[in-house]
Amino acid sequence: MRIGDLATRTDVSVRALRYYEEQGLLASTRSGSGQRLYGDAAVNRVRLIQQLYAAGLSSRTIAELLPCVDAQVSTPESRERLVAERDRINTQIAELILARDRLDDIIDMTSRPNPQCDYV
Amino acid sequence: MRIGDLATRTDVSVRALRYYEEQGLLASTRSGSGQRLYGDAAVNRVRLIQQLYAAGLSSRTIAELLPCVDAQVSTPESRERLVAERDRINTQIAELILARDRLDDIIDMTSRPNPQCDYV
DNA sequence: CTAAAACCTCACGTTGACGTCAGAGGCAAG
DNA sequence: CTTGCCTCTGACGTCAACGTGAGGTTTTAG
């Protein structure tokens, strides 16, 4: 498939896909005229990349991680890295839950008609 | 207290505090010579701001929200905004959990000695 | 055959939350 | 009174993940 198809299937922009390649996250073969060609596996690859981005990992970090995923092997260093990222995500989840609860409080607080303003 | 003290107490940079003021998030009185002065309440204010930033809200959104917090009143529009942000955070939490589980899988997968490589 | 749509490679623009440096003034201690 | 730290206001720098346009080639539909 060509880049436009992959973009449609993954709901990621063409520019982003080229960027992923530039960052070493997504490989492609080229047609005779130089157009990028992808196999079906690229769809899941892009989804994985998106998921890792969503988790707050940088291109650089993802680039260092993907070879482990591909080879299904991790060195002590990369494992340490993976665990560190997971812990960071856990921390971030906890922060988000706190913030959400805080927002809930604010919503409750400001939604309830203020007793001091009630009349009759 | 002066800005350096507030920075120390909240573990937020002096530059960030000035930025918050610039964005209308944090008020200060001024000394005769123009230095910013803060009351003790500023500490919690900054913490709230940090929490909302951590939740992914922009300065602009926070600026529109804080008056509601202060007045403990929300208009239908601001309430809608608050609920939308909370939902966004919930979505983000779900995404993070997915990503974390994915990372866990990767960690497991790459940590377990590969059976195909075992010998004797 | 031709026009539209998709693709290519530069390469500069964007955005947000600050970092950082410059140059100048303010303030408690010795 | 001066040394040293804190503070002030600009104002430019940063960084990441793309967006966007230029200028040109390729593929596809009719």
XYZ file of C-alpha atoms (C1' of nucleotides) in Angstrom:
300
model
C 0.000 0.000 0.000
C 1.056 3.587 -0.532
C 1.396 6.292 2.051
C -2.009 7.783 1.471
C -3.719 4.470 2.109
C -1.744 3.924 5.271
C -2.664 7.416 6.390
C -6.339 6.698 5.803
C -6.233 3.364 7.562
C -4.424 4.662 10.601
C -5.996 8.093 10.676
C -2.557 9.627 10.822
C -1.432 12.360 8.440
C 0.878 11.682 5.526
C 3.282 14.197 6.945
C 3.344 12.346 10.252
C 4.124 9.055 8.531
C 7.054 10.626 6.704
C 8.164 12.081 10.008
C 8.049 8.646 11.639
C 10.292 7.317 8.916
C 12.643 10.253 9.362
C 12.846 9.396 13.061
C 13.573 5.762 12.331
C 10.267 4.461 13.659
C 8.689 3.216 10.476
C 10.428 1.568 7.549
C 9.227 1.485 3.982
C 10.339 0.001 0.728
C 10.343 2.209 -2.315
C 8.819 1.748 -5.727
C 10.909 2.317 -8.830
C 9.849 5.946 -8.892
C 10.654 6.435 -5.257
C 7.222 6.194 -3.711
C 6.923 4.631 -0.278
C 5.339 1.195 -0.067
C 4.102 -0.463 3.100
C 2.965 -3.930 4.068
C -0.128 -4.623 6.158
C 1.981 -4.875 9.292
C 2.633 -1.149 9.010
C -0.895 -0.437 10.225
C -0.280 -2.035 13.587
C 3.162 -0.526 13.698
C 1.713 2.941 13.347
C -0.899 2.191 15.986
C 1.826 1.095 18.367
C 3.773 4.254 17.669
C 0.695 6.377 18.291
C 0.041 4.584 21.522
C 3.553 5.185 22.725
C 3.329 8.833 21.747
C 0.066 9.052 23.653
C 1.895 7.663 26.632
C 4.271 10.581 26.474
C 7.292 8.820 25.021
C 9.487 10.854 22.693
C 10.491 9.813 19.186
C 13.956 9.202 20.449
C 12.787 6.896 23.203
C 10.454 5.036 20.893
C 13.236 4.625 18.374
C 15.375 3.011 21.039
C 12.557 0.762 22.145
C 11.145 -0.573 18.914
C 14.133 -2.772 18.076
C 13.498 -4.593 21.365
C 9.903 -5.112 20.409
C 10.903 -6.388 17.008
C 13.582 -8.683 18.291
C 11.586 -9.540 21.418
C 14.732 -9.062 23.389
C 15.753 -6.389 25.837
C 19.145 -5.566 27.211
C 19.409 -4.646 30.885
C 19.621 -0.998 29.826
C 16.572 -1.048 27.642
C 14.636 -2.994 30.247
C 15.528 -0.355 32.777
C 14.337 2.240 30.345
C 11.066 0.447 29.761
C 10.403 0.065 33.464
C 11.228 3.718 34.047
C 8.764 4.776 31.383
C 6.086 2.538 32.766
C 6.587 3.990 36.214
C 6.413 7.474 34.775
C 3.132 6.597 33.126
C 1.777 5.227 36.364
C 2.713 8.448 38.090
C 1.064 10.414 35.360
C -2.104 8.346 35.639
C -2.210 9.056 39.349
C -1.773 12.776 38.690
C -4.526 12.742 36.130
C -6.885 11.007 38.510
C -6.132 13.634 41.134
C -6.733 16.403 38.638
C -9.939 14.823 37.443
C -11.230 14.493 40.984
C -10.274 18.080 41.539
C -12.245 19.049 38.472
C -15.181 17.011 39.710
C -15.053 18.919 42.977
C -15.050 22.181 41.093
C -17.967 21.064 38.963
C -19.950 20.040 42.012
C -19.015 23.151 43.909
C -19.974 25.532 41.173
C -23.019 23.632 39.976
C -24.776 23.406 43.298
C -26.812 26.590 43.712
C -25.020 28.532 46.376
C -27.002 28.281 49.651
C -26.038 31.805 50.563
C -27.791 33.012 47.466
C -30.992 31.032 47.984
C -34.029 33.007 48.821
C -37.687 32.361 49.775
C 6.295 36.746 50.650
C 8.366 37.554 47.596
C 8.535 35.635 44.369
C 11.669 33.671 45.270
C 10.056 32.366 48.428
C 6.936 31.341 46.570
C 9.080 29.613 43.987
C 10.901 27.687 46.688
C 7.734 26.710 48.500
C 5.954 25.522 45.371
C 8.977 24.148 43.579
C 8.054 26.209 40.546
C 10.513 28.498 38.808
C 10.434 32.255 39.229
C 10.006 32.561 35.499
C 6.967 30.309 35.583
C 5.348 32.385 38.324
C 5.797 35.555 36.287
C 4.369 33.699 33.339
C 1.302 32.685 35.356
C 0.728 36.302 36.236
C 1.139 37.283 32.609
C -1.520 34.735 31.707
C -3.877 36.039 34.336
C -3.677 32.973 36.548
C -1.935 34.392 39.560
C -2.346 37.860 41.045
C 0.181 39.737 43.134
C 0.382 43.013 44.959
C 3.455 45.120 44.452
C 5.846 46.700 46.925
C 6.791 50.362 46.604
C 9.728 49.421 44.433
C 7.638 47.188 42.203
C 8.474 43.805 43.615
C 5.758 41.157 43.616
C 4.271 40.215 46.974
C 2.137 37.154 47.651
C -0.042 35.951 50.504
C 0.022 32.406 51.838
C -2.961 31.476 49.689
C -0.745 31.831 46.635
C 0.944 28.545 47.498
C -2.251 26.563 47.049
C -3.161 28.632 44.053
C 0.066 27.666 42.328
C -0.468 24.033 43.251
C -3.911 24.121 41.699
C -2.513 25.699 38.563
C 0.169 23.030 38.347
C -2.405 20.318 38.783
C -4.525 21.709 35.979
C -1.484 22.019 33.725
C -0.635 18.425 34.549
C -4.134 17.510 33.459
C -3.375 18.985 30.078
C -5.362 22.209 30.369
C -3.957 25.255 28.600
C -3.287 28.597 30.234
C -6.234 30.003 28.385
C -8.590 27.329 29.652
C -7.312 27.646 33.182
C -7.714 31.389 33.028
C -11.338 30.955 32.090
C -11.880 28.414 34.822
C -10.265 29.980 37.839
C -12.846 32.756 38.257
C -15.471 30.024 38.640
C -13.376 28.394 41.320
C -12.907 31.687 43.094
C -16.543 32.696 42.898
C -17.738 29.102 43.349
C -20.144 29.710 40.551
C -20.259 28.349 37.033
C -22.241 29.523 34.073
C -23.768 26.916 31.777
C -20.921 27.553 29.321
C -18.152 27.165 31.848
C -19.829 24.091 33.297
C -19.924 22.595 29.851
C -16.262 23.408 29.513
C -15.429 21.808 32.804
C -17.318 18.646 31.973
C -15.663 18.482 28.551
C -12.233 18.760 30.133
C -13.041 16.109 32.678
C -14.185 13.760 29.950
C -11.038 14.472 27.991
C -8.996 13.596 31.055
C -10.933 10.374 31.509
C -10.202 9.476 27.919
C -6.553 10.273 28.420
C -6.416 8.121 31.532
C -7.874 5.222 29.581
C -5.300 5.730 26.835
C -2.489 5.823 29.347
C -3.668 2.628 30.947
C -3.719 0.960 27.556
C -0.229 2.218 26.794
C 1.043 1.099 30.160
C -0.377 -2.369 29.703
C 1.224 -2.435 26.300
C 4.532 -1.506 27.852
C 4.063 -4.205 30.458
C 3.548 -6.703 27.683
C 6.702 -5.546 25.986
C 8.630 -5.782 29.223
C 7.384 -9.298 29.855
C 7.960 -10.317 26.285
C 11.507 -9.077 26.120
C 12.487 -10.060 29.634
C 11.512 -13.676 29.433
C 14.467 -15.582 28.031
C 13.442 -16.575 24.566
C 12.584 -20.311 24.544
C 13.887 -20.622 21.026
C 17.278 -19.550 22.218
C 17.442 -21.847 25.202
C 19.842 -24.693 24.992
C 20.607 -27.779 27.089
C -3.925 12.050 -24.080
C -4.861 14.843 -20.482
C -6.303 16.520 -16.197
C -6.826 15.520 -11.527
C -5.111 13.347 -7.611
C -1.340 11.449 -5.147
C 3.459 11.397 -4.355
C 8.285 13.271 -3.823
C 11.931 16.410 -1.371
C 13.296 20.515 0.777
C 12.580 23.881 4.073
C 10.353 27.332 6.799
C 6.209 28.075 10.176
C 3.526 26.891 14.466
C 2.435 26.305 19.363
C 2.923 26.441 24.530
C 5.268 26.843 28.657
C 8.627 28.257 29.955
C 14.595 28.984 29.824
C 17.978 32.313 29.495
C 20.567 36.431 28.929
C 21.004 41.609 29.230
C 20.936 45.634 31.670
C 19.307 48.015 35.683
C 17.574 48.678 40.207
C 16.569 47.065 45.316
C 17.873 45.259 50.113
C 19.943 43.104 54.418
C 24.819 42.278 56.355
C 29.229 43.515 57.741
C 29.142 51.769 51.648
C 29.825 48.015 49.115
C 29.330 43.286 48.391
C 26.222 39.857 47.046
C 21.837 38.096 46.360
C 17.089 39.105 44.871
C 14.076 41.352 41.787
C 12.503 43.962 37.677
C 11.281 44.337 32.498
C 11.965 43.184 27.892
C 13.001 40.041 24.412
C 15.012 36.264 22.007
C 15.795 30.939 22.371
C 14.035 26.125 22.885
C 11.928 21.748 21.794
C 8.876 18.298 19.681
C 5.647 16.775 16.457
C 4.114 17.877 13.080
C 1.549 21.794 9.401
C 2.097 24.047 5.237
C 3.601 25.765 0.849
C 6.901 25.506 -3.231
C 8.179 23.249 -7.157
C 8.361 19.079 -9.518
C 7.234 13.900 -10.801
C 3.978 9.829 -10.932
C -0.218 7.413 -11.077
C -4.909 6.960 -12.160
C -9.485 7.902 -14.276
C -11.955 9.064 -18.218
